[in-house]
Short mmCIF file of C-alpha atoms in Angstrom, two decimals:
data_model
loop_
_atom_site.label_atom_id
_atom_site.label_comp_id
_atom_site.label_asym_id
_atom_site.label_seq_id
_atom_site.Cartn_x
_atom_site.Cartn_y
_atom_site.Cartn_z
CA MET M 1 16.73 -27.90 0.04
CA ILE M 2 15.06 -26.78 -2.97
CA GLU M 3 15.13 -23.16 -4.51
CA VAL M 4 12.16 -21.74 -6.39
CA VAL M 5 12.72 -18.78 -8.53
CA ALA M 6 9.78 -16.78 -10.28
CA GLU M 7 10.82 -14.36 -13.02
CA LEU M 8 8.30 -12.15 -14.97
CA SER M 9 9.35 -12.15 -18.58
CA ARG M 10 8.60 -8.32 -19.38
CA GLY M 11 8.70 -6.69 -16.00
CA PRO M 12 5.96 -6.13 -13.19
CA VAL M 13 3.60 -3.74 -15.02
CA PHE M 14 0.68 -4.90 -17.10
CA LEU M 15 -2.37 -3.61 -18.72
CA ALA M 16 -5.59 -5.39 -17.71
CA GLY M 17 -6.50 -7.90 -20.44
CA GLU M 18 -2.74 -8.63 -21.24
CA ALA M 19 -1.25 -12.04 -20.75
CA LEU M 20 1.16 -12.27 -17.97
CA GLU M 21 4.08 -14.70 -18.58
CA CYS M 22 6.18 -15.96 -15.85
CA VAL M 23 9.25 -18.58 -15.81
CA VAL M 24 9.36 -20.58 -12.69
CA THR M 25 12.78 -22.36 -12.15
CA VAL M 26 13.05 -25.24 -9.47
CA THR M 27 16.59 -26.04 -8.69
CA ASN M 28 18.39 -28.43 -6.25
CA PRO M 29 21.31 -26.11 -5.38
CA LEU M 30 23.71 -28.71 -3.70
CA LEU M 31 26.36 -29.91 -6.00
CA PRO M 32 26.85 -33.54 -6.63
CA THR M 33 30.29 -33.48 -4.91
CA ALA M 34 28.78 -32.27 -1.55
CA THR M 35 28.73 -34.91 1.27
CA SER M 36 25.09 -34.28 2.15
CA ALA M 37 24.04 -34.05 -1.50
CA SER M 38 20.88 -36.09 -2.18
CA SER M 39 17.78 -35.94 -4.56
CA GLU M 40 15.01 -33.66 -3.58
CA ALA M 41 11.25 -34.06 -4.37
CA LEU M 42 8.39 -31.73 -4.60
CA ALA M 43 4.75 -33.13 -4.59
CA TRP M 44 3.27 -30.36 -6.75
CA ALA M 45 3.33 -26.60 -7.63
CA SER M 46 0.55 -24.25 -8.76
CA ALA M 47 0.13 -20.62 -9.63
CA GLN M 48 -2.60 -18.22 -9.46
CA ILE M 49 -3.07 -14.39 -9.79
CA HIS M 50 -5.36 -12.59 -7.22
CA CYS M 51 -6.24 -8.95 -6.23
CA GLN M 52 -6.40 -8.15 -2.46
CA PHE M 53 -8.62 -5.25 -1.16
CA HIS M 54 -8.11 -3.53 2.11
CA ALA M 55 -10.07 -0.68 3.51
CA SER M 56 -9.23 1.69 6.35
CA GLU M 57 -11.70 1.25 9.09
CA SER M 58 -11.70 5.04 10.05
CA ARG M 59 -12.71 5.94 6.61
CA VAL M 60 -14.77 3.16 4.99
CA ALA M 61 -17.89 1.71 6.53
CA LEU M 62 -18.21 -1.79 4.84
CA PRO M 63 -21.10 -4.12 5.24
CA PRO M 64 -20.62 -6.85 7.74
CA PRO M 65 -19.82 -10.31 6.18
CA ASP M 66 -22.60 -12.75 5.40
CA SER M 67 -22.59 -15.13 8.41
CA ASN M 68 -24.84 -17.57 6.42
CA GLN M 69 -21.99 -18.27 3.99
CA PRO M 70 -19.44 -20.95 5.13
CA ASP M 71 -15.78 -19.89 5.53
CA VAL M 72 -13.97 -20.54 2.13
CA GLN M 73 -10.51 -20.47 4.00
CA PRO M 74 -10.04 -23.91 5.64
CA GLU M 75 -7.46 -24.08 8.32
CA SER M 76 -5.70 -26.84 6.60
CA GLN M 77 -2.16 -25.86 5.58
CA THR M 78 -2.29 -28.51 2.75
CA VAL M 79 -4.93 -26.48 0.64
CA PHE M 80 -3.71 -23.94 -1.93
CA LEU M 81 -4.89 -20.49 -0.86
CA PRO M 82 -2.75 -17.67 -2.52
CA HIS M 83 -4.17 -15.06 -0.31
CA ARG M 84 -3.55 -16.96 2.95
CA GLY M 85 -2.19 -14.71 5.61
CA GLU M 86 -2.84 -11.50 3.57
CA ARG M 87 -4.73 -8.43 4.98
CA GLY M 88 -8.09 -7.57 3.73
CA GLN M 89 -10.18 -9.77 1.28
CA CYS M 90 -9.64 -11.29 -2.08
CA ILE M 91 -12.00 -9.55 -4.61
CA LEU M 92 -10.68 -11.16 -7.76
CA SER M 93 -8.70 -14.24 -8.71
CA THR M 94 -7.91 -16.33 -11.81
CA PRO M 95 -8.28 -20.12 -11.80
CA PRO M 96 -5.16 -21.88 -10.41
CA LYS M 97 -2.90 -23.74 -12.89
CA ILE M 98 -0.88 -26.76 -12.01
CA LEU M 99 2.85 -26.18 -13.04
CA PHE M 100 3.96 -29.84 -12.14
CA CYS M 101 3.35 -32.88 -9.98
CA ASP M 102 5.89 -35.43 -8.48
CA LEU M 103 9.10 -33.56 -9.46
CA ARG M 104 12.34 -35.09 -8.30
CA LEU M 105 15.58 -33.31 -8.88
CA GLU M 106 19.14 -34.69 -8.53
CA PRO M 107 21.91 -32.55 -6.95
CA GLY M 108 22.66 -29.62 -9.15
CA GLU M 109 19.69 -30.30 -11.47
CA SER M 110 17.29 -27.54 -12.55
CA LYS M 111 14.00 -27.55 -14.47
CA SER M 112 11.94 -24.52 -15.72
CA TYR M 113 8.15 -24.18 -16.24
CA SER M 114 6.11 -21.48 -17.96
CA TYR M 115 3.16 -19.95 -16.53
CA SER M 116 0.77 -17.69 -18.57
CA GLU M 117 -2.57 -16.15 -17.69
CA VAL M 118 -4.47 -13.28 -18.92
CA LEU M 119 -5.17 -10.55 -16.20
CA PRO M 120 -8.91 -9.97 -15.57
CA ILE M 121 -10.11 -6.98 -17.53
CA GLU M 122 -12.91 -6.28 -15.15
CA GLY M 123 -10.83 -5.54 -11.99
CA PRO M 124 -9.59 -2.32 -10.41
CA PRO M 125 -6.21 -0.87 -11.15
CA SER M 126 -3.40 -1.35 -8.54
CA PHE M 127 -3.66 1.48 -5.97
CA ARG M 128 -2.40 2.31 -2.50
CA GLY M 129 -4.53 5.20 -1.11
CA GLN M 130 -5.33 6.46 2.23
CA SER M 131 -8.84 4.84 2.24
CA VAL M 132 -8.50 1.59 0.12
CA LYS M 133 -5.82 -0.40 -1.39
CA TYR M 134 -5.95 -2.81 -4.35
CA VAL M 135 -3.02 -4.96 -4.60
CA TYR M 136 -2.22 -7.54 -7.25
CA LYS M 137 0.15 -10.56 -6.69
CA LEU M 138 1.13 -13.62 -8.55
CA THR M 139 1.38 -16.34 -5.93
CA ILE M 140 3.09 -19.82 -6.61
CA GLY M 141 2.40 -22.53 -4.05
CA CYS M 142 4.75 -25.52 -3.61
CA GLN M 143 4.46 -28.47 -1.33
CA ARG M 144 6.59 -31.35 -0.22
CA VAL M 145 5.00 -34.57 0.70
CA ASN M 146 3.66 -34.48 4.21
CA SER M 147 4.56 -30.80 4.58
CA PRO M 148 2.76 -27.43 4.54
CA ILE M 149 2.34 -25.46 1.52
CA THR M 150 5.01 -22.75 0.94
CA LEU M 151 3.87 -19.65 -0.85
CA LEU M 152 6.10 -17.60 -3.21
CA ARG M 153 4.38 -14.10 -4.05
CA VAL M 154 5.58 -11.83 -6.90
CA PRO M 155 4.04 -8.32 -6.75
CA LEU M 156 2.31 -6.91 -9.90
CA ARG M 157 1.22 -3.48 -11.07
CA VAL M 158 -1.91 -3.53 -13.06
CA LEU M 159 -3.13 -0.40 -15.32
CA VAL M 160 -6.76 -0.22 -16.39
CA LEU M 161 -7.95 1.44 -19.69
CA THR M 162 -11.61 2.13 -19.60
CA GLY M 163 -13.40 0.88 -22.68
CA LEU M 164 -11.40 -2.20 -23.46
CA GLN M 165 -13.93 -4.40 -21.85
CA ASP M 166 -16.42 -4.02 -24.66
CA VAL M 167 -13.77 -4.66 -27.49
CA ARG M 168 -13.89 -8.09 -29.21
CA PHE M 169 -10.91 -9.86 -30.66
CA PRO M 170 -11.08 -10.04 -34.36
CA GLN M 171 -11.01 -13.18 -36.41
CA ASP M 172 -7.88 -15.09 -37.21
CA GLU M 173 -7.72 -13.74 -40.75
CA ALA M 174 -7.75 -10.09 -39.70
CA VAL M 175 -4.64 -10.52 -37.53
CA ALA M 176 -2.79 -13.26 -39.44
CA PRO M 177 0.90 -13.03 -39.93
CA SER M 178 2.01 -11.22 -43.31
CA SER M 179 4.38 -14.09 -43.96
CA PRO M 180 3.23 -17.72 -44.24
CA PHE M 181 6.68 -18.66 -42.49
CA LEU M 182 5.87 -16.79 -39.47
CA GLU M 183 3.73 -18.44 -36.84
CA GLU M 184 2.35 -16.97 -33.66
CA ASP M 185 -0.09 -18.61 -31.08
CA GLU M 186 -3.46 -17.37 -30.35
CA GLY M 187 -2.66 -15.79 -26.95
CA GLY M 188 0.32 -13.87 -28.63
CA LYS M 189 -1.65 -12.38 -31.39
CA LYS M 190 -4.30 -11.24 -28.89
CA ASP M 191 -1.92 -9.86 -26.51
CA SER M 192 -0.06 -7.77 -29.22
CA TRP M 193 -3.42 -6.67 -30.75
CA LEU M 194 -4.70 -5.62 -27.40
CA ALA M 195 -1.47 -3.47 -26.64
CA GLU M 196 -1.48 -1.89 -30.13
CA LEU M 197 -5.31 -0.96 -29.65
CA ALA M 198 -4.63 0.45 -26.23
CA GLY M 199 -1.78 2.47 -27.58
CA GLU M 200 -3.98 3.80 -30.37
CA ARG M 201 -6.78 4.82 -28.00
CA LEU M 202 -4.29 6.57 -25.54
CA MET M 203 -2.77 8.38 -28.44
CA ALA M 204 -5.97 9.51 -29.76
CA ALA M 205 -7.12 10.78 -26.37
CA THR M 206 -4.10 12.72 -25.38
CA SER M 207 -2.82 14.00 -28.73
CA CYS M 208 -5.68 16.51 -29.23
CA ARG M 209 -4.61 20.06 -28.48
CA SER M 210 -6.88 23.10 -28.18
CA LEU M 211 -6.26 26.07 -26.16
CA HIS M 212 -8.59 26.57 -23.15
CA LEU M 213 -8.87 29.84 -21.39
CA TYR M 214 -10.22 30.67 -18.06
CA ASN M 215 -10.82 34.02 -16.53
CA ILE M 216 -9.73 34.13 -12.85
CA SER M 217 -11.29 36.70 -10.58
CA ASP M 218 -12.04 37.30 -6.92
CA GLY M 219 -14.87 39.40 -5.52
CA ARG M 220 -13.18 42.50 -6.52
CA GLY M 221 -12.27 42.21 -10.07
CA LYS M 222 -10.30 40.24 -12.53
CA VAL M 223 -6.85 38.64 -11.54
CA GLY M 224 -5.71 37.12 -14.81
CA THR M 225 -6.21 34.66 -17.49
CA PHE M 226 -5.28 30.92 -17.30
CA GLY M 227 -4.47 28.88 -20.55
CA ILE M 228 -4.07 25.22 -21.06
CA PHE M 229 -3.74 23.35 -24.22
CA LYS M 230 -5.50 20.04 -23.20
CA SER M 231 -7.14 18.22 -20.44
CA VAL M 232 -6.44 14.74 -20.98
CA TYR M 233 -2.97 13.28 -20.20
CA ARG M 234 -1.05 10.16 -19.79
CA LEU M 235 1.27 8.99 -17.07
CA GLY M 236 4.64 10.41 -17.65
CA GLU M 237 3.48 13.64 -19.46
CA ASP M 238 3.76 17.12 -18.31
CA VAL M 239 0.99 19.42 -17.58
CA VAL M 240 1.87 22.81 -19.11
CA GLY M 241 -0.05 26.02 -18.41
CA THR M 242 0.20 29.72 -18.88
CA LEU M 243 -0.91 32.62 -16.63
CA ASN M 244 -1.56 36.09 -18.12
CA LEU M 245 -1.60 38.76 -15.33
CA GLY M 246 -1.23 41.73 -17.34
CA GLU M 247 -5.06 42.14 -18.00
CA GLY M 248 -6.01 41.87 -14.46
CA THR M 249 -7.41 44.79 -12.41
CA VAL M 250 -6.42 43.21 -9.08
CA ALA M 251 -2.64 42.85 -8.26
CA CYS M 252 -1.47 39.27 -7.70
CA LEU M 253 1.36 38.95 -5.31
CA GLN M 254 1.92 35.20 -5.37
CA PHE M 255 0.35 32.12 -6.88
CA SER M 256 0.75 28.36 -6.45
CA VAL M 257 -0.37 25.55 -8.62
CA SER M 258 -0.40 21.91 -7.39
CA LEU M 259 -1.02 18.51 -9.26
CA GLN M 260 -3.36 16.66 -6.89
CA THR M 261 -5.39 13.48 -6.74
CA GLU M 262 -8.60 13.39 -4.88
CA GLU M 263 -9.52 10.03 -3.37
CA ARG M 264 -13.16 10.00 -2.33
CA VAL M 265 -15.04 7.31 -0.58
CA GLN M 266 -18.59 6.57 -2.21
CA PRO M 267 -21.56 8.07 -0.08
CA GLU M 268 -22.97 4.81 0.81
CA TYR M 269 -19.59 3.59 2.16
CA GLN M 270 -18.63 6.75 4.08
CA ARG M 271 -18.16 6.57 7.81
CA ARG M 272 -20.02 9.08 9.69
CA ARG M 273 -17.67 11.80 11.28
CA GLY M 274 -19.66 11.66 14.54
CA ALA M 275 -18.81 8.02 14.90
CA GLY M 276 -15.02 8.71 14.99
CA GLY M 277 -14.61 8.35 11.23
CA ALA M 278 -11.95 10.18 9.25
CA PRO M 279 -12.73 12.50 6.36
CA SER M 280 -14.09 10.79 3.29
CA VAL M 281 -11.90 12.75 0.99
CA SER M 282 -8.11 12.95 0.85
CA HIS M 283 -5.79 14.76 -1.41
CA VAL M 284 -2.29 13.85 -2.39
CA THR M 285 0.07 16.39 -4.10
CA HIS M 286 2.26 14.91 -6.83
CA ALA M 287 4.01 18.10 -8.08
CA ARG M 288 3.89 21.87 -7.00
CA HIS M 289 5.01 25.29 -8.64
CA GLN M 290 4.97 28.56 -6.52
CA GLU M 291 5.96 31.91 -7.76
CA SER M 292 6.02 35.54 -6.61
CA CYS M 293 4.38 37.39 -9.42
CA LEU M 294 4.01 41.05 -8.51
CA HIS M 295 4.50 43.16 -11.74
CA THR M 296 4.57 39.82 -13.77
CA THR M 297 2.76 40.22 -16.92
CA ARG M 298 2.97 36.57 -18.18
CA THR M 299 4.33 33.32 -16.66
CA SER M 300 4.18 29.57 -17.18
CA PHE M 301 4.62 26.34 -15.33
CA SER M 302 5.31 22.64 -16.01
CA LEU M 303 4.19 19.79 -13.63
CA PRO M 304 5.12 16.24 -14.40
CA ILE M 305 2.84 13.37 -13.89
CA PRO M 306 4.80 10.60 -12.10
CA LEU M 307 4.85 7.31 -13.86
CA SER M 308 4.35 5.54 -10.56
CA SER M 309 1.04 7.21 -9.79
CA THR M 310 -2.34 5.66 -10.45
CA PRO M 311 -4.56 7.15 -13.27
CA GLY M 312 -8.11 8.09 -12.51
CA PHE M 313 -10.75 5.39 -11.90
CA CYS M 314 -13.93 4.67 -10.01
CA THR M 315 -15.20 1.52 -8.24
CA ALA M 316 -18.23 0.79 -6.16
CA ILE M 317 -16.33 1.87 -3.01
CA VAL M 318 -13.97 4.81 -3.94
CA SER M 319 -13.04 7.03 -6.83
CA LEU M 320 -9.87 8.66 -7.83
CA LYS M 321 -9.77 11.97 -9.80
CA TRP M 322 -7.01 14.42 -10.81
CA ARG M 323 -7.08 18.23 -10.42
CA LEU M 324 -4.83 21.31 -10.68
CA HIS M 325 -5.27 23.22 -7.37
CA PHE M 326 -4.37 26.97 -7.56
CA GLU M 327 -3.91 29.40 -4.70
CA PHE M 328 -3.67 33.07 -5.21
CA VAL M 329 -2.46 35.96 -3.01
CA THR M 330 -3.92 39.27 -4.02
CA SER M 331 -3.57 42.69 -2.84
CA ARG M 332 -6.57 44.64 -1.19
CA GLU M 333 -5.19 47.92 -2.32
CA PRO M 334 -6.38 49.01 -5.73
CA GLY M 335 -3.46 50.28 -8.05
CA LEU M 336 -0.71 48.86 -5.82
CA VAL M 337 2.75 49.98 -6.77
CA LEU M 338 5.78 48.49 -4.98
CA LEU M 339 8.45 49.76 -7.24
CA PRO M 340 10.41 53.15 -6.79
CA PRO M 341 9.73 55.90 -9.31
CA MET M 342 11.90 55.53 -12.37
CA GLU M 343 12.63 59.26 -12.75
CA GLN M 344 13.95 61.20 -9.82
CA PRO M 345 15.71 64.53 -9.97
CA GLU M 346 18.29 63.45 -7.48
CA PRO M 347 19.20 60.29 -5.76
CA VAL M 348 16.78 59.32 -3.00
CA THR M 349 16.52 56.39 -0.57
CA TRP M 350 13.30 54.22 -1.35
CA THR M 351 11.86 51.61 0.92
CA GLY M 352 9.15 49.35 0.10
CA PRO M 353 6.12 48.95 2.49
CA GLU M 354 6.57 46.64 5.36
CA GLN M 355 2.90 45.37 5.29
CA VAL M 356 0.56 44.84 2.45
CA PRO M 357 -3.22 43.85 3.02
CA VAL M 358 -3.88 40.78 1.09
CA ASP M 359 -6.67 38.22 0.24
CA THR M 360 -6.39 34.71 -0.49
CA PHE M 361 -8.47 32.35 -2.55
CA SER M 362 -8.38 29.07 -4.24
CA TRP M 363 -9.47 27.41 -7.60
CA ASP M 364 -9.64 23.76 -8.78
CA LEU M 365 -9.35 22.67 -12.50
CA PRO M 366 -10.36 18.94 -13.11
CA ILE M 367 -8.30 17.09 -15.49
CA LYS M 368 -8.16 13.49 -16.71
CA VAL M 369 -5.03 11.11 -16.40
CA LEU M 370 -4.99 7.89 -18.39
CA PRO M 371 -2.54 5.01 -18.23
CA THR M 372 0.66 4.65 -20.23
CA SER M 373 2.53 1.89 -21.91
CA PRO M 374 3.41 -0.82 -19.47
CA THR M 375 6.81 -1.21 -20.91
CA LEU M 376 7.39 2.48 -20.30
CA ALA M 377 6.09 2.24 -16.78
CA SER M 378 8.30 -0.70 -16.06
CA TYR M 379 11.54 1.01 -17.37
CA ALA M 380 10.84 4.36 -15.79
CA ALA M 381 9.77 2.89 -12.40
CA PRO M 382 11.29 -0.52 -12.06
CA GLY M 383 9.99 -2.89 -9.40
CA PRO M 384 11.04 -6.41 -8.63
CA SER M 385 10.43 -8.72 -11.43
CA THR M 386 12.11 -11.89 -9.63
CA SER M 387 11.26 -13.49 -6.39
CA THR M 388 12.86 -16.22 -4.75
CA ILE M 389 11.97 -18.70 -1.95
CA THR M 390 13.80 -21.82 -0.36
CA ILE M 391 11.93 -24.93 0.62
#
């Protein structure tokens, strides 16, 4: 029996273009004093990162596979295929890397191997939607002699920041250590430089504040004014807005605002509704605020953007956008007053109206949500960074 443990050095969340580092430890767990203790051997072990794509058949109409191309997944269980047995299709993968060959471990002996690979920058982000799913995994394959391959899969979460694809890594002297006694390999310098560049771009895009005002009205007049200080956010930030109802000519009885994502299948891949297809657009609510606001002059709300959610993105098959979805309930009666008179010559009993004729309407305000620091996402929404398998 051999135990294989894969541990990610920095947690399971990464930015596309960063280097993933994983330590693979192979152990013969039997103690030397055990009666059945004996040396164990593995023929080889290899590792590879891949992205698996799966689409809902009721929502997405994918073209049929090309029958002229041979099947690249042989039936033999001795060929290393990281996505073997996975749903959907593999749309992105890194070259496989061999960790070791002909490894023999004595009872109680353990050996560790380091695996490092740059996550492809051209791939989609990790996403689990109602129409499509993009799932990243690090797969480690091990094989005994004359035995099938055993696969160990480590789930990953990949964030994509648009625009890093066109950035070139500067020359060595531009990022050389300030001290001649400090040394850093090329991969480490590029990884830290990329993380710093991504942080600067995120800060520049989300730190700009400027008050944007929107007049809200229905067919009978002005309801109020909505104010928001920015339209670009990072995962983990709060969307803060204010609503001024004092200037309105139409009484607002209640309002709600929801922080939503809109997942939309691209037109060329939409399944026709008449053919039994589901809607091509789906919405998910991540936070919601509701308030009764009659006689309220000014109010505000704060909606947190979950760190576990997916920033906006667009691929050839699907797009994901963020928005604020407002719903208003207004009175049809002009000059509606539902409070008792303040001055009465003598005590009287006052009862509010049992029914008020109302109208409802909605309004959507698009916003933009970008990734955040992978380290922050790992700490706030921890996932499994260690996986184990016994061969």
